[in-house]
Coordinates of C-alpha atoms in Angstrom, one line a residue:
X1 CA -10.9 -5.1 -13.4
X2 CA -13.9 -7.4 -12.3
X3 CA -13.6 -10.6 -10.6
X4 CA -15.1 -12.3 -13.2
X5 CA -11.6 -11.7 -15.4
X6 CA -10.0 -13.9 -12.8
X7 CA -12.3 -17.3 -13.2
X8 CA -9.5 -19.2 -15.8
X9 CA -6.6 -17.7 -13.6
X10 CA -8.0 -18.6 -10.3
X11 CA -8.7 -22.3 -11.7
X12 CA -5.5 -22.9 -12.8
X13 CA -3.6 -21.8 -9.6
X14 CA -6.1 -24.1 -7.3
X15 CA -4.2 -26.5 -9.3
X16 CA -1.1 -25.6 -8.9
X17 CA -2.0 -24.8 -5.2
X18 CA -2.3 -28.9 -4.7
X19 CA 1.4 -29.2 -4.8
X20 CA 2.0 -27.1 -2.0
X21 CA 4.2 -28.8 1.1
X22 CA 1.9 -29.3 3.8
X23 CA 2.9 -28.6 7.2
X24 CA 3.0 -32.3 7.9
X25 CA 5.3 -32.7 5.0
X26 CA 7.7 -30.3 6.4
X27 CA 7.3 -31.6 9.6
X28 CA 8.2 -35.2 8.5
X29 CA 11.3 -33.6 6.6
X30 CA 12.6 -32.4 9.9
X31 CA 12.5 -35.9 11.3
X32 CA 15.5 -36.5 8.8
X33 CA 19.3 -36.4 9.9
X34 CA 21.1 -34.7 6.9
X35 CA 20.3 -32.5 3.8
X36 CA 21.0 -35.3 1.6
X37 CA 17.9 -37.3 3.2
X38 CA 15.9 -34.3 2.6
X39 CA 16.7 -33.5 -0.8
X40 CA 15.8 -37.4 -1.5
X41 CA 12.2 -37.2 -0.1
X42 CA 11.8 -34.1 -2.5
X43 CA 12.6 -35.9 -5.3
X44 CA 9.1 -37.1 -5.2
X45 CA 7.6 -33.5 -5.2
X46 CA 7.9 -30.2 -7.7
X47 CA 11.4 -29.9 -6.8
X48 CA 12.4 -32.8 -8.5
X49 CA 13.6 -31.7 -11.5
X50 CA 16.3 -29.0 -9.9
X51 CA 17.3 -31.1 -7.2
X52 CA 18.4 -33.7 -10.5
X53 CA 20.8 -31.0 -11.9
X54 CA 22.4 -30.1 -8.3
X55 CA 26.2 -31.1 -8.7
X56 CA 26.6 -30.8 -4.2
X57 CA 23.5 -30.6 -2.1
X58 CA 24.8 -27.8 -0.6
X59 CA 24.0 -25.6 -3.6
X60 CA 20.5 -26.2 -2.4
X61 CA 19.9 -22.4 -3.1
X62 CA 19.9 -23.0 -6.9
X63 CA 16.3 -25.3 -6.2
X64 CA 15.0 -22.6 -4.0
X65 CA 15.6 -20.1 -6.6
X66 CA 14.4 -22.2 -9.5
X67 CA 11.1 -23.0 -7.8
X68 CA 10.4 -19.6 -7.4
X69 CA 11.0 -18.1 -10.8
X70 CA 9.0 -21.0 -12.5
X71 CA 5.9 -19.9 -9.8
X72 CA 6.2 -16.5 -11.1
X73 CA 6.4 -17.7 -14.5
X74 CA 3.6 -19.5 -14.5
X75 CA 1.8 -16.8 -12.8
X76 CA 3.1 -14.4 -15.7
X77 CA 1.0 -16.7 -18.0
X78 CA -2.2 -16.4 -17.0
X79 CA -2.7 -13.6 -14.9
X80 CA -5.2 -10.7 -16.2
X81 CA -3.4 -7.8 -14.1
X82 CA -0.2 -7.3 -14.0
X83 CA -0.2 -5.1 -10.5
X84 CA -0.2 -8.5 -8.8
X85 CA 3.3 -9.6 -9.9
X86 CA 4.7 -6.1 -9.6
X87 CA 3.2 -5.7 -6.2
X88 CA 4.9 -9.1 -5.3
X89 CA 7.9 -8.3 -7.2
X90 CA 8.9 -4.7 -5.7
X91 CA 10.9 -6.5 -3.0
X92 CA 13.4 -8.3 -5.9
X93 CA 13.2 -5.0 -7.2
X94 CA 14.6 -3.1 -4.7
X95 CA 16.8 -6.2 -3.4
X96 CA 18.6 -6.1 -6.6
X97 CA 18.4 -2.1 -6.6
X98 CA 20.3 -1.8 -3.7
X99 CA 23.0 -4.0 -5.1
X100 CA 23.2 -2.0 -8.3
X101 CA 23.9 1.2 -6.1
X102 CA 26.9 -0.6 -3.7
X103 CA 28.5 -2.2 -7.2
X104 CA 28.7 1.3 -8.5
X105 CA 29.8 2.9 -5.4
X106 CA 32.3 -0.1 -4.0
X107 CA 33.4 -1.0 -7.8
X108 CA 32.5 -4.6 -6.7
X109 CA 30.6 -7.4 -8.5
X110 CA 27.0 -8.7 -6.4
X111 CA 25.8 -10.6 -9.5
X112 CA 26.0 -14.0 -7.4
X113 CA 23.1 -12.1 -5.2
X114 CA 21.2 -10.7 -7.6
X115 CA 17.5 -12.4 -7.3
X116 CA 16.0 -13.6 -10.8
X117 CA 12.1 -13.1 -10.2
X118 CA 12.0 -9.2 -11.2
X119 CA 11.1 -8.3 -14.6
X120 CA 13.6 -4.9 -14.5
X121 CA 16.0 -4.6 -16.8
X122 CA 19.2 -4.2 -14.6
X123 CA 21.7 -3.8 -17.0
X124 CA 19.8 -0.9 -18.4
X125 CA 19.7 0.5 -14.9
X126 CA 23.6 0.2 -14.2
X127 CA 24.4 1.2 -17.4
X128 CA 23.0 4.6 -17.3
X129 CA 23.6 5.1 -13.5
X130 CA 27.1 5.3 -14.6
X131 CA 26.9 7.7 -17.4
X132 CA 27.9 11.0 -17.1
X133 CA 25.6 12.6 -19.0
X134 CA 22.6 11.6 -16.3
X135 CA 24.2 13.4 -13.2
X136 CA 22.0 16.3 -13.7
X137 CA 18.9 14.4 -14.3
X138 CA 16.1 15.6 -11.7
X139 CA 15.2 12.8 -9.0
X140 CA 12.0 11.4 -8.6
X141 CA 10.8 11.8 -5.1
X142 CA 8.8 9.7 -2.5
X143 CA 5.9 12.1 -2.7
X144 CA 5.7 11.9 -6.6
X145 CA 4.4 8.4 -6.3
X146 CA 1.2 9.5 -5.4
X147 CA 0.6 10.9 -8.8
X148 CA -2.3 9.6 -10.8
X149 CA -1.0 6.6 -13.6
X150 CA -2.0 8.8 -16.7
X151 CA 0.5 11.5 -15.2
X152 CA 3.6 9.0 -15.5
X153 CA 5.0 9.2 -18.5
X154 CA 8.3 7.2 -17.1
X155 CA 9.2 3.5 -18.0
X156 CA 9.5 1.3 -14.8
X157 CA 13.2 1.0 -15.7
X158 CA 13.7 5.0 -15.6
X159 CA 11.8 5.1 -12.2
X160 CA 13.8 2.8 -10.6
X161 CA 17.1 4.2 -12.3
X162 CA 15.8 7.8 -10.4
X163 CA 15.6 5.5 -7.2
X164 CA 19.0 4.2 -7.3
X165 CA 20.4 7.9 -8.6
X166 CA 18.9 9.6 -5.4
X167 CA 20.0 6.7 -3.6
X168 CA 23.7 7.5 -4.3
X169 CA 23.1 11.4 -4.0
X170 CA 22.1 10.8 0.2
X171 CA 24.9 8.4 0.4
X172 CA 27.6 10.9 -1.0
X173 CA 26.2 13.1 1.6
X174 CA 26.2 11.3 4.4
X175 CA 29.1 8.5 3.3
X176 CA 26.6 5.9 5.4
X177 CA 25.7 2.9 3.5
X178 CA 23.0 2.5 5.7
X179 CA 21.5 5.4 4.3
X180 CA 21.3 3.9 1.1
X181 CA 18.8 0.4 2.5
X182 CA 17.0 3.0 4.6
X183 CA 15.9 5.5 1.5
X184 CA 14.9 2.6 -0.7
X185 CA 13.3 0.6 2.1
X186 CA 10.7 3.7 2.0
X187 CA 10.1 3.8 -1.7
X188 CA 9.8 -0.1 -1.6
X189 CA 6.9 0.6 0.5
X190 CA 5.7 3.2 -0.9
X191 CA 5.8 1.2 -4.6
X192 CA 3.7 -1.6 -2.7
X193 CA 0.8 0.5 -1.3
X194 CA 0.4 2.2 -5.0
X195 CA 0.2 -1.3 -6.5
X196 CA -2.2 -2.5 -4.3
X197 CA -4.2 0.7 -5.0
X198 CA -3.7 0.0 -8.6
X199 CA -5.3 -3.5 -8.0
X200 CA -8.3 -1.6 -6.0
X201 CA -8.3 -4.4 -3.4
X202 CA -9.2 -2.8 0.3
X203 CA -7.7 -6.1 2.1
X204 CA -4.5 -5.7 0.4
X205 CA -3.6 -2.2 1.2
X206 CA -4.6 -2.9 4.7
X207 CA -2.7 -5.8 4.6
X208 CA 0.4 -3.5 3.2
X209 CA -0.2 -0.9 6.0
X210 CA -0.2 -3.6 8.9
X211 CA 3.1 -5.2 7.4
X212 CA 4.2 -0.9 7.6
X213 CA 3.1 -1.1 10.9
X214 CA 5.0 -4.2 12.0
X215 CA 7.8 -3.4 10.1
X216 CA 8.2 0.1 11.7
X217 CA 7.6 -1.9 15.4
X218 CA 11.0 -4.0 14.2
X219 CA 12.7 -1.0 13.5
X220 CA 12.0 0.9 16.5
X221 CA 12.9 -2.4 18.9
X222 CA 16.0 -2.7 17.1
X223 CA 17.3 1.0 17.4
X224 CA 16.4 0.2 21.1
X225 CA 18.4 -2.5 21.3
X226 CA 21.3 -1.1 20.2
X227 CA 21.3 2.0 22.0
X228 CA 20.9 3.9 18.9
X229 CA 18.9 7.5 19.0
X230 CA 15.6 8.7 18.4
X231 CA 17.1 10.4 15.2
X232 CA 17.9 7.2 13.5
X233 CA 14.7 6.0 14.1
X234 CA 12.9 8.8 12.8
X235 CA 15.2 8.4 9.8
X236 CA 14.4 5.2 9.4
X237 CA 10.4 5.2 9.9
X238 CA 8.2 4.5 6.3
X239 CA 5.5 6.2 5.7
X240 CA 1.9 5.1 5.1
X241 CA 0.9 2.3 7.9
X242 CA -2.1 2.7 10.1
X243 CA -0.3 3.9 13.2
X244 CA 1.2 7.5 12.7
X245 CA 5.4 8.1 12.6
X246 CA 5.1 10.3 15.7
X247 CA 3.3 7.7 17.7
X248 CA 6.4 5.5 17.1
X249 CA 8.7 8.4 18.4
X250 CA 6.3 8.7 21.4
X251 CA 7.0 4.7 21.9
X252 CA 10.9 5.4 21.8
X253 CA 10.7 6.4 25.5
X254 CA 8.0 3.8 26.6
X255 CA 9.3 0.1 28.6
X256 CA 7.6 -2.6 27.1
X257 CA 4.8 -2.7 29.4
X258 CA 3.8 1.1 28.2
X259 CA 4.1 -0.3 24.8
X260 CA 2.5 -3.5 24.6
X261 CA -0.2 -1.1 26.3
X262 CA 0.0 1.6 23.8
X263 CA -0.7 -1.1 21.1
X264 CA -3.1 -3.0 22.6
X265 CA -6.0 -1.1 20.3
X266 CA -3.6 -1.3 17.4
X267 CA -4.4 -3.7 14.3
X268 CA -1.1 -5.8 15.0
X269 CA -1.8 -6.1 18.6
X270 CA -2.4 -10.1 17.8
X271 CA 1.0 -10.3 16.2
X272 CA 2.9 -8.8 19.1
X273 CA 0.9 -9.1 22.2
X274 CA 2.7 -12.3 23.3
X275 CA 5.8 -10.8 22.7
X276 CA 6.2 -8.1 24.5
X277 CA 7.0 -9.0 28.0
X278 CA 9.5 -7.4 30.4
X279 CA 11.4 -10.0 31.2
X280 CA 12.8 -10.8 27.7
X281 CA 15.4 -9.7 25.6
X282 CA 15.1 -7.2 23.0
X283 CA 17.0 -9.3 20.7
X284 CA 15.0 -12.5 21.3
X285 CA 11.9 -10.2 21.0
X286 CA 12.9 -9.1 17.5
X287 CA 13.7 -12.7 16.2
X288 CA 10.3 -13.5 17.4
X289 CA 8.7 -10.4 15.5
X290 CA 10.4 -11.4 12.3
X291 CA 8.5 -14.7 12.5
X292 CA 4.9 -12.9 13.5
X293 CA 5.8 -10.7 10.1
X294 CA 5.5 -13.6 8.2
X295 CA 2.6 -15.3 10.3
X296 CA 1.0 -12.2 9.3
X297 CA 1.5 -12.9 5.6
X298 CA 0.1 -16.3 6.3
X299 CA -2.9 -15.1 7.5
X300 CA -3.8 -13.1 4.2
X301 CA -3.5 -16.2 2.5
X302 CA -5.5 -17.8 4.7
X303 CA -8.4 -15.2 4.5
X304 CA -7.9 -15.5 0.8
X305 CA -8.6 -19.0 0.8
X306 CA -12.5 -18.6 0.9
X307 CA -12.4 -16.4 -2.1
X308 CA -13.8 -18.7 -5.1
X309 CA -12.1 -16.2 -7.4
X310 CA -10.4 -13.1 -7.9
X311 CA -7.0 -11.7 -7.6
X312 CA -6.4 -12.7 -3.6
X313 CA -6.3 -16.3 -5.2
X314 CA -3.1 -15.6 -7.0
X315 CA -1.6 -13.8 -4.2
X316 CA -2.2 -16.5 -1.8
X317 CA -0.3 -18.7 -3.8
X318 CA 2.6 -16.8 -4.1
X319 CA 2.7 -15.4 -0.9
X320 CA 2.2 -19.4 0.0
X321 CA 5.3 -20.6 -1.9
X322 CA 7.7 -18.0 -0.9
X323 CA 6.6 -18.8 2.5
X324 CA 7.4 -22.7 1.7
X325 CA 10.5 -21.6 0.3
X326 CA 11.6 -19.8 3.3
X327 CA 10.8 -22.8 5.3
X328 CA 12.5 -25.4 3.4
X329 CA 15.5 -22.9 3.2
X330 CA 15.5 -22.8 7.5
X331 CA 15.2 -26.9 7.5
X332 CA 18.3 -27.3 4.6
X333 CA 20.1 -24.7 7.0
X334 CA 19.5 -26.5 10.0
X335 CA 20.3 -29.8 9.1
X336 CA 23.7 -28.4 7.4
X337 CA 24.6 -26.9 10.8
X338 CA 23.4 -29.9 12.8
X339 CA 20.7 -28.0 14.5
X340 CA 18.0 -29.6 17.4
X341 CA 15.0 -31.1 15.4
X342 CA 12.7 -29.2 18.0
X343 CA 14.8 -25.8 17.8
X344 CA 14.5 -26.2 13.8
X345 CA 10.8 -26.8 14.2
X346 CA 10.1 -23.6 16.4
X347 CA 11.8 -22.1 13.4
X348 CA 9.2 -22.9 10.8
X349 CA 6.3 -20.6 9.6
X350 CA 3.0 -20.9 9.7
X351 CA 2.1 -22.0 6.5
X352 CA -1.2 -22.2 4.4
X353 CA -1.9 -25.9 3.9

């Protein structure tokens, strides 16, 4: 698809960008003492309508979900390429898929935890997941995702249904609920890479591969902090990053200074260089790494800011809105729990505006 096809969509998106909260506005909200005070201040923003429908301030999550859903529907209305939304929705698809699988396995209801930004027919997936006549249906493998588009005959729901069935099959063999998440997380990133390639956007492909490297590094540190074996690391590593999986296996035996030196020439070095200090606790490093992963997302939006029109503009807006939602959630939780203002400020993510 040509960049010219995005002219109208980019112009509309730039208009909506003006409603994003600035860093200054977020810091000003942090100066208020209570959740109720912050909500009162947001009454003059794009969040006004969902705030007015709240029964109690503690139901703030409804505001955030309503705003995120509204923004996704806006982009859906004028995006010339469905792969933009598909790329961004993958995390919601797989979040919901994990819940469906656990509902079936545990015979519980997690409907309150579902996120409504996806486009999959979840009822179809769950219904067919428990049908007897689907038990012998062959599962899709991660390798099958490399097929060309014209070779794929499955509808989206059928593809994700197979992912769910495979997750259950793995659980039935190991009886470890963690294996459900491990498998679905891997497939999630395989799908995101495929979506990025379908968009034909090299910057997004590179961004996704860097993201995989950062996630794999976080996994490595978490495995080490919990004194788990290298076997768990091998099971958890996601394919597709710039750093080969075998490299992470080598990193497993390294102390922090050696690990820092080994990553010095990698594409993610600027995000982790200041974190990997021998004097620091691994759990604290992991928390800071999660913040660095969000900063990596923001850097993609900053780079996209100079683009006049194209898919980058739409992706920029969606990512920026998600970071804004995350920052508001940090503020709301902090005020509910009476946390220190300076600590809250440190937790806020880097923002686009």
